[in-house]
Amino acid sequence: MYKITKSNKLKNVCYDIRGPIYDEAKRLEEDGYRLIKLNIGNPAPFGLATPEEISRDIIRNFSEADGYSQSNGLFSARKAVMHECQKKGIKNVDVEDIFIGNGVSELISISMQALLNDGDEILIPAPDYPLWTAAATLSGGKVIHYKCDEDNNWYPNIKDIESKITKTTKGIVVINPNNPTGSLYPVEILSEIVELARKHSLIIFADEIYDKITFGHEHTSIASLCDDLFCITLNGLSKAYRAAGYRSGWMILSGDKSLAKDYIEGITMLSNMRLCANVPGQLGIQTALGGFQSIYELTRKGGRLYEQKKYCYDRLIKIPGVTCTEPKAALYCFPKIDAEMYGILDDSEFIKDLLIETKVLLVQGSGFNMDTPDHFRIIFLAEIEVLKEAFDRIENYLSKRRMHVLKKANS
Ligand code: PLP
């Protein structure tokens, strides 16, 4: 018998958001259990549908979507993104500097594949949205994680970043607003990152997919602070426009492009090789970016997402041994749990056990490249009633687990 094995390139690649615990959840569902899935930032299953204006415009223009588009995307979509850059203060961006992709995910892969030679270093935050680490690793890059400080609003630790820059560091990834921490970086922090990038000739990769989910706080695009550097900013329809299934995102090349001619040629080559992004999804971009922005209704005080965030945070910090930095943005809380109090040695085991006992699905902190077993991520997309049920079960489970630890210690 011969065996068909996966490529060695996948050896150190990890994407635990849809990993073994997710598989266990699927098995439970197949056995007929109804799970409360608070694991993935996918708005639609929680009744947060794509605005009708977007879906109707796609349907109206659907007959235009039979063929391939230009590989970098439909002109109307790229023009709308260009206007968005003007609003956000990202200067000197032409339609030709914009690439449309099948979600930010595809563009992350393209941007890493086109750049990294084996062993090239790239700075990525820890915790991170793990696709960045996975895509950079798969591209042959050496991922260097920089710390974000929980006791300083999860902001990037500038000293740590600087200490990790070497001659082979090619770029730095900035996820702002942040998944999984919900942190929103102030201009001062962004400016310090820009300063480092300038000093050490780093490309800035800015993943800003949650830029409109900020609950009334202002978001600054890091690219707007550095016209002289080469920046890649990524965004898409999945979150603020609740259209994750449309697989539509964009990548903006800004700043001094003369520095990056060869790299841009590489990006163009990879973009050409996949022919084009899904065209129906592209048809929604112009409508999404223009006019009324319903996300602001959901995220203002009294809005559904605002109240769910508040409920989730309030419940978390009432649990003994759980602390949480209040998220300012995005869709997640990333609390810390006292591992000793609850006897947690391996956070994957903990989240799996919690799933089996409570039928609530969360994601363990190590899935976001945390190196301690004492965090987990919970999404607050579900309605308060559902969150209440989930928290009642989680609390109950944790209190039993704590009793068990105490009993063991006393025996
Ligand atoms: N970037 C971040 C920070 C995310 O959290 C996600 C999805 O959760 C993505 C990118 C993926 O976006 P897309 O659906 O556009 O591929």
PDB file of N, CA and C in Angstrom, residues 132-183:
ATOM      1  N   TRP A 132      -2.642  35.038   8.633  1.00  0.00           N
ATOM      2  CA  TRP A 132      -1.405  35.752   8.287  1.00  0.00           C
ATOM      3  C   TRP A 132      -0.195  34.863   8.532  1.00  0.00           C
ATOM      4  N   THR A 133      -0.167  34.241   9.725  1.00  0.00           N
ATOM      5  CA  THR A 133       0.969  33.377  10.057  1.00  0.00           C
ATOM      6  C   THR A 133       1.009  32.184   9.106  1.00  0.00           C
ATOM      7  N   ALA A 134      -0.176  31.613   8.845  1.00  0.00           N
ATOM      8  CA  ALA A 134      -0.239  30.435   7.968  1.00  0.00           C
ATOM      9  C   ALA A 134       0.222  30.789   6.554  1.00  0.00           C
ATOM     10  N   ALA A 135      -0.259  31.913   6.023  1.00  0.00           N
ATOM     11  CA  ALA A 135       0.064  32.272   4.632  1.00  0.00           C
ATOM     12  C   ALA A 135       1.546  32.619   4.492  1.00  0.00           C
ATOM     13  N   ALA A 136       2.094  33.322   5.485  1.00  0.00           N
ATOM     14  CA  ALA A 136       3.511  33.689   5.408  1.00  0.00           C
ATOM     15  C   ALA A 136       4.382  32.431   5.497  1.00  0.00           C
ATOM     16  N   THR A 137       3.992  31.507   6.374  1.00  0.00           N
ATOM     17  CA  THR A 137       4.760  30.265   6.534  1.00  0.00           C
ATOM     18  C   THR A 137       4.704  29.442   5.245  1.00  0.00           C
ATOM     19  N   LEU A 138       3.503  29.324   4.695  1.00  0.00           N
ATOM     20  CA  LEU A 138       3.332  28.551   3.460  1.00  0.00           C
ATOM     21  C   LEU A 138       4.141  29.161   2.308  1.00  0.00           C
ATOM     22  N   SER A 139       4.361  30.462   2.376  1.00  0.00           N
ATOM     23  CA  SER A 139       5.142  31.134   1.324  1.00  0.00           C
ATOM     24  C   SER A 139       6.644  30.997   1.544  1.00  0.00           C
ATOM     25  N   GLY A 140       7.030  30.282   2.600  1.00  0.00           N
ATOM     26  CA  GLY A 140       8.465  30.082   2.855  1.00  0.00           C
ATOM     27  C   GLY A 140       9.038  31.116   3.814  1.00  0.00           C
ATOM     28  N   GLY A 141       8.208  32.047   4.256  1.00  0.00           N
ATOM     29  CA  GLY A 141       8.701  33.091   5.153  1.00  0.00           C
ATOM     30  C   GLY A 141       8.911  32.573   6.567  1.00  0.00           C
ATOM     31  N   LYS A 142       9.707  33.346   7.313  1.00  0.00           N
ATOM     32  CA  LYS A 142       9.921  33.007   8.722  1.00  0.00           C
ATOM     33  C   LYS A 142       9.117  34.028   9.534  1.00  0.00           C
ATOM     34  N   VAL A 143       8.089  33.530  10.202  1.00  0.00           N
ATOM     35  CA  VAL A 143       7.221  34.441  10.949  1.00  0.00           C
ATOM     36  C   VAL A 143       7.856  34.770  12.287  1.00  0.00           C
ATOM     37  N   ILE A 144       7.972  36.050  12.561  1.00  0.00           N
ATOM     38  CA  ILE A 144       8.451  36.504  13.868  1.00  0.00           C
ATOM     39  C   ILE A 144       7.259  37.212  14.517  1.00  0.00           C
ATOM     40  N   HIS A 145       6.800  36.640  15.630  1.00  0.00           N
ATOM     41  CA  HIS A 145       5.651  37.257  16.294  1.00  0.00           C
ATOM     42  C   HIS A 145       6.100  38.378  17.220  1.00  0.00           C
ATOM     43  N   TYR A 146       5.453  39.526  17.101  1.00  0.00           N
ATOM     44  CA  TYR A 146       5.713  40.606  18.064  1.00  0.00           C
ATOM     45  C   TYR A 146       4.573  40.654  19.067  1.00  0.00           C
ATOM     46  N   LYS A 147       4.913  41.142  20.275  1.00  0.00           N
ATOM     47  CA  LYS A 147       3.933  41.104  21.368  1.00  0.00           C
ATOM     48  C   LYS A 147       2.946  42.252  21.293  1.00  0.00           C
ATOM     49  N   CYS A 148       1.712  41.943  21.629  1.00  0.00           N
ATOM     50  CA  CYS A 148       0.738  42.991  21.902  1.00  0.00           C
ATOM     51  C   CYS A 148       0.440  42.874  23.398  1.00  0.00           C
ATOM     52  N   ASP A 149       0.438  44.017  24.089  1.00  0.00           N
ATOM     53  CA  ASP A 149       0.358  43.986  25.552  1.00  0.00           C
ATOM     54  C   ASP A 149      -1.078  44.020  26.054  1.00  0.00           C
ATOM     55  N   GLU A 150      -1.447  42.953  26.718  1.00  0.00           N
ATOM     56  CA  GLU A 150      -2.807  42.886  27.258  1.00  0.00           C
ATOM     57  C   GLU A 150      -3.030  43.993  28.288  1.00  0.00           C
ATOM     58  N   ASP A 151      -1.981  44.285  29.085  1.00  0.00           N
ATOM     59  CA  ASP A 151      -2.185  45.314  30.114  1.00  0.00           C
ATOM     60  C   ASP A 151      -2.009  46.731  29.564  1.00  0.00           C
ATOM     61  N   ASN A 152      -1.840  46.844  28.264  1.00  0.00           N
ATOM     62  CA  ASN A 152      -1.868  48.170  27.634  1.00  0.00           C
ATOM     63  C   ASN A 152      -2.842  48.123  26.441  1.00  0.00           C
ATOM     64  N   ASN A 153      -4.078  47.760  26.724  1.00  0.00           N
ATOM     65  CA  ASN A 153      -5.143  47.707  25.701  1.00  0.00           C
ATOM     66  C   ASN A 153      -4.813  46.831  24.499  1.00  0.00           C
ATOM     67  N   TRP A 154      -3.941  45.879  24.711  1.00  0.00           N
ATOM     68  CA  TRP A 154      -3.507  44.984  23.627  1.00  0.00           C
ATOM     69  C   TRP A 154      -2.789  45.741  22.510  1.00  0.00           C
ATOM     70  N   TYR A 155      -2.195  46.893  22.812  1.00  0.00           N
ATOM     71  CA  TYR A 155      -1.467  47.627  21.765  1.00  0.00           C
ATOM     72  C   TYR A 155      -0.146  46.907  21.461  1.00  0.00           C
ATOM     73  N   PRO A 156       0.323  47.029  20.216  1.00  0.00           N
ATOM     74  CA  PRO A 156       1.637  46.454  19.874  1.00  0.00           C
ATOM     75  C   PRO A 156       2.729  47.040  20.764  1.00  0.00           C
ATOM     76  N   ASN A 157       3.629  46.181  21.194  1.00  0.00           N
ATOM     77  CA  ASN A 157       4.743  46.622  22.031  1.00  0.00           C
ATOM     78  C   ASN A 157       5.883  47.066  21.098  1.00  0.00           C
ATOM     79  N   ILE A 158       6.069  48.369  21.037  1.00  0.00           N
ATOM     80  CA  ILE A 158       6.996  48.941  20.047  1.00  0.00           C
ATOM     81  C   ILE A 158       8.441  48.476  20.308  1.00  0.00           C
ATOM     82  N   LYS A 159       8.802  48.406  21.596  1.00  0.00           N
ATOM     83  CA  LYS A 159      10.176  47.959  21.930  1.00  0.00           C
ATOM     84  C   LYS A 159      10.394  46.530  21.454  1.00  0.00           C
ATOM     85  N   ASP A 160       9.367  45.701  21.681  1.00  0.00           N
ATOM     86  CA  ASP A 160       9.478  44.303  21.258  1.00  0.00           C
ATOM     87  C   ASP A 160       9.624  44.220  19.735  1.00  0.00           C
ATOM     88  N   ILE A 161       8.858  45.030  19.040  1.00  0.00           N
ATOM     89  CA  ILE A 161       8.951  45.025  17.567  1.00  0.00           C
ATOM     90  C   ILE A 161      10.383  45.380  17.158  1.00  0.00           C
ATOM     91  N   GLU A 162      10.876  46.475  17.720  1.00  0.00           N
ATOM     92  CA  GLU A 162      12.203  46.959  17.304  1.00  0.00           C
ATOM     93  C   GLU A 162      13.276  45.908  17.574  1.00  0.00           C
ATOM     94  N   SER A 163      13.130  45.239  18.743  1.00  0.00           N
ATOM     95  CA  SER A 163      14.167  44.263  19.100  1.00  0.00           C
ATOM     96  C   SER A 163      14.147  43.054  18.149  1.00  0.00           C
ATOM     97  N   LYS A 164      13.067  42.887  17.409  1.00  0.00           N
ATOM     98  CA  LYS A 164      12.957  41.700  16.550  1.00  0.00           C
ATOM     99  C   LYS A 164      13.244  41.983  15.077  1.00  0.00           C
ATOM    100  N   ILE A 165      13.551  43.233  14.766  1.00  0.00           N
ATOM    101  CA  ILE A 165      13.848  43.562  13.360  1.00  0.00           C
ATOM    102  C   ILE A 165      15.293  43.160  13.041  1.00  0.00           C
ATOM    103  N   THR A 166      15.445  42.439  11.931  1.00  0.00           N
ATOM    104  CA  THR A 166      16.791  42.047  11.501  1.00  0.00           C
ATOM    105  C   THR A 166      16.995  42.487  10.042  1.00  0.00           C
ATOM    106  N   LYS A 167      18.145  42.149   9.505  1.00  0.00           N
ATOM    107  CA  LYS A 167      18.439  42.524   8.099  1.00  0.00           C
ATOM    108  C   LYS A 167      17.488  41.841   7.119  1.00  0.00           C
ATOM    109  N   THR A 168      16.926  40.703   7.552  1.00  0.00           N
ATOM    110  CA  THR A 168      16.051  39.978   6.615  1.00  0.00           C
ATOM    111  C   THR A 168      14.560  40.246   6.861  1.00  0.00           C
ATOM    112  N   THR A 169      14.245  41.209   7.732  1.00  0.00           N
ATOM    113  CA  THR A 169      12.822  41.523   7.949  1.00  0.00           C
ATOM    114  C   THR A 169      12.297  42.307   6.749  1.00  0.00           C
ATOM    115  N   LYS A 170      11.239  41.758   6.138  1.00  0.00           N
ATOM    116  CA  LYS A 170      10.705  42.404   4.931  1.00  0.00           C
ATOM    117  C   LYS A 170       9.533  43.324   5.237  1.00  0.00           C
ATOM    118  N   GLY A 171       8.761  42.969   6.250  1.00  0.00           N
ATOM    119  CA  GLY A 171       7.558  43.767   6.469  1.00  0.00           C
ATOM    120  C   GLY A 171       6.948  43.528   7.828  1.00  0.00           C
ATOM    121  N   ILE A 172       5.954  44.338   8.131  1.00  0.00           N
ATOM    122  CA  ILE A 172       5.231  44.188   9.392  1.00  0.00           C
ATOM    123  C   ILE A 172       3.731  44.192   9.110  1.00  0.00           C
ATOM    124  N   VAL A 173       3.046  43.242   9.725  1.00  0.00           N
ATOM    125  CA  VAL A 173       1.590  43.142   9.587  1.00  0.00           C
ATOM    126  C   VAL A 173       0.950  43.858  10.778  1.00  0.00           C
ATOM    127  N   VAL A 174       0.002  44.744  10.471  1.00  0.00           N
ATOM    128  CA  VAL A 174      -0.726  45.466  11.519  1.00  0.00           C
ATOM    129  C   VAL A 174      -2.210  45.168  11.324  1.00  0.00           C
ATOM    130  N   ILE A 175      -2.812  44.524  12.306  1.00  0.00           N
ATOM    131  CA  ILE A 175      -4.239  44.185  12.190  1.00  0.00           C
ATOM    132  C   ILE A 175      -4.998  45.159  13.092  1.00  0.00           C
ATOM    133  N   ASN A 176      -5.621  46.132  12.477  1.00  0.00           N
ATOM    134  CA  ASN A 176      -6.248  47.219  13.231  1.00  0.00           C
ATOM    135  C   ASN A 176      -7.529  47.683  12.529  1.00  0.00           C
ATOM    136  N   PRO A 177      -8.690  47.572  13.189  1.00  0.00           N
ATOM    137  CA  PRO A 177      -8.982  46.938  14.465  1.00  0.00           C
ATOM    138  C   PRO A 177      -8.554  45.478  14.485  1.00  0.00           C
ATOM    139  N   ASN A 178      -8.334  45.000  15.701  1.00  0.00           N
ATOM    140  CA  ASN A 178      -7.684  43.697  15.805  1.00  0.00           C
ATOM    141  C   ASN A 178      -8.647  42.542  16.055  1.00  0.00           C
ATOM    142  N   ASN A 179      -8.398  41.484  15.339  1.00  0.00           N
ATOM    143  CA  ASN A 179      -8.950  40.170  15.631  1.00  0.00           C
ATOM    144  C   ASN A 179      -7.755  39.372  16.141  1.00  0.00           C
ATOM    145  N   PRO A 180      -7.771  38.803  17.337  1.00  0.00           N
ATOM    146  CA  PRO A 180      -8.925  38.508  18.189  1.00  0.00           C
ATOM    147  C   PRO A 180      -9.163  39.472  19.347  1.00  0.00           C
ATOM    148  N   THR A 181      -8.331  40.512  19.525  1.00  0.00           N
ATOM    149  CA  THR A 181      -8.389  41.232  20.805  1.00  0.00           C
ATOM    150  C   THR A 181      -9.446  42.328  20.861  1.00  0.00           C
ATOM    151  N   GLY A 182      -9.920  42.810  19.701  1.00  0.00           N
ATOM    152  CA  GLY A 182     -10.873  43.920  19.691  1.00  0.00           C
ATOM    153  C   GLY A 182     -10.204  45.258  19.936  1.00  0.00           C
ATOM    154  N   SER A 183      -8.878  45.286  19.895  1.00  0.00           N
ATOM    155  CA  SER A 183      -8.147  46.531  20.133  1.00  0.00           C
ATOM    156  C   SER A 183      -8.243  47.455  18.913  1.00  0.00           C
TER     157      SER A 183
END
